[in-house]
Amino acid sequence: MSDVNLAEDIQADRSKMHVSDTDVAIEITGMNKWYGDFHVLRDINLKVMRGERIVICGPSGSGKSTMIRCINRLEEHQKGRIVVDGIELTSDLKKIDEIRREVGMCFQHFNLFPHLTILENCTLAPIWVRKMPKKQAEEIAMHYLERVKIPEQANKYPGQLSGGQQQRVAIARSLCMNPKVMLFDEPTSALDPEMIKEVLDVMIGLAEEGMTMLCVTHEMGFARKVANRVIFMDQGQIVEQNEPEPFFTNPQHERTQLFLSQILNH
Amino acid sequence: MSENTFAYVATSEKPQLPPPQGTTGAVGWARENLFSSPLNTILTLISVFVVFSTVPGIFNWAFVNSVWNANSLDECRALTENGACWAVIRERYHQFLFGFYPTELYWRPILAFVLLFVALVPALWDGMPKRGAALMASMTYPFVAFWLIWGGFGLEPVSSTKLGGLLLTMIIGVSGISFSLPIGIVLALSRSSNLPIVKSLAVIFIEFIRGVPLITLLFVAHVLLNYFLPKGVNFDIVLRVVIMVTLFASAYMAEVIRGGLAALPKGQYEAADALGLSYWQSMRLIILPQALKISIPGIVNTFIGLFKDTTLVLIIGLMDPLGLVAPTLADQRWNGIFVELYAFIAFMFFIFCFAMSRYSMYLERKLHTGHR
Ligand SMILES: Nc1ncnc2c1ncn2[C@@H]1O[C@H](COP(=O)(O)OP(=O)(O)OP(=O)(O)O)[C@@H](O)[C@H]1O
Ligand SMILES: [Mg+2]
């Protein structure tokens, strides 16, 4: 699919969106988080619709990772509400597991399991968490490995793959759980330039299929192409959010302007 | 152009030159590995001197001049000036292997020993067909071995006081090794957990056991346990020793494994969590396989230490191989024969410890799945 088509599709998506409760994938209201005395996240409010693609950017240490990690409880928030797919995140372990099953996550450093083959990495969660028969899990895994274009690596170990290939496996591993939401935390920032594209292509493909995505990234080309909304964070707050075009061409807030001038000029 | 122009480009392929002299072959190897610097040269010469001044002597003593057939130390000495008197081993090896176990029942511990390897196959060989079922069958081994060695249920009973020698070492060592690993894992997980009570219990246990010498624990097993246990409850001394040795080794094991847990990148825990694996699933499938792999050298170290520490039971009067030296010396005929006995015991221990060490090296190589 060409970029033009994609852009049109996305425009169409945007106009199709109605706001009703069942369409809300993630709702964060008044969320606050502290590390000891340090107030990392302040009054975060964010509503993500199903099929929406959100790019989060901001300077280092602004709390981007912390925010998206709160969504699947890798970090605990101290105040406010997070509702994912209609389930509120509390300290109830059952709820947490339920949410983690529906939310996939890709990390900056891939975090593949080095003692398992690529195929085993992909089938592990479906088999143990979804209780899927091994055979079926392997079929699904091969399907997604084909989608990220590395089925031939299925029996290798992560240590034998390049960074870009590892990150694509990590995406396939998450997809095998058939998640409703995908979180990405700087998926390309540990990669060499020539590998960034192969990973972004996979993510664009996901966007085309209507996956709900929250992506922390500084790849502004990617943000322009696929995001419905770009969020700018600074010092633990959401400072500004807008559709990509106006966000990039006409940022409202001073800090956003400063940030954009810094990253776009380099 | 005339014919005698110079050509700077070769017109035919020239054969490859040999490497500079002295970098290949025996001379090259020696130059690189033995004489590469003055210090290395000195060390090499010292080593050669040490080897030449000791090995021939030991070899002559152990093999060339040794005596295998004799009835007493005096007979040996009459036959050879400076040779080993292996006759004592020949006469008494069965004691060093089985203690005072009834001779006609030797087949029982031997069968138990053979079955040990059968039971180990599914644990050590991960590509085995029907491994799950085989592992379950292996689980019954302790009961089978217990029955074979102590008897009962149709077999003639043998009392613990008759057990000794390598048999006793193996009983304590193998039980200690096989129980200390799982207990150590549980302790390590407890110590790394977020649950305050579980964590402090593990810390108290580990620090207490590590802070006390094994001999003290053995004395507790030997003497004090009788006071603590209710009257009439009196369980076997070998069992008590096994429990103490196991507890002792588990405390060390726990710390070795905790080191492995701490060495794992945080991302592994996070990836497992993010996929929705439960705590036990992520431990079993993701964390422990990697942490144990990192800990293999430390784990085997603890195993070998435990195996050798079993000799301490001689202090509370059990007849392990070292404990059997005294009764042998008490025999008029063999009075004064220390070196041969200790050499033989050292040899037995070496075989087992060396085998464990080799297996651990094999395991490390096999589990290596490429750099991370
Ligand atoms: N475990 C922790 N304990 C204390 N402070 C922490 C912890 N984790 C993160 N922080 C702090 O919280 C702040 C936000 O961190 P976070 O990782 O969310 O930033 P980020 O926006 O993702 O930055 P980057 O672009 O560098 O990844 C930082 O100032 C960081 O120092
Ligand atoms: Mg970050």
XYZ file of C-alpha atoms in Angstrom, chain A residues 18 24 63 82 106 126 128 134 141 155 169 190 207 209 223 234 244 264:
18
model
C -17.391 8.054 17.283
C -12.370 3.454 24.292
C 8.317 10.361 31.917
C -6.253 3.690 34.466
C 7.960 -3.871 22.664
C 0.161 -18.420 23.786
C 1.237 -20.987 28.820
C 1.490 -26.266 20.819
C 3.879 -17.909 15.386
C 14.904 -22.069 14.731
C 10.757 -10.966 16.442
C 18.879 0.975 19.863
C -1.116 0.615 11.813
C -4.499 -3.052 9.935
C 4.689 10.047 13.460
C 7.768 17.382 29.519
C 0.535 15.416 13.390
C 14.177 18.452 13.644
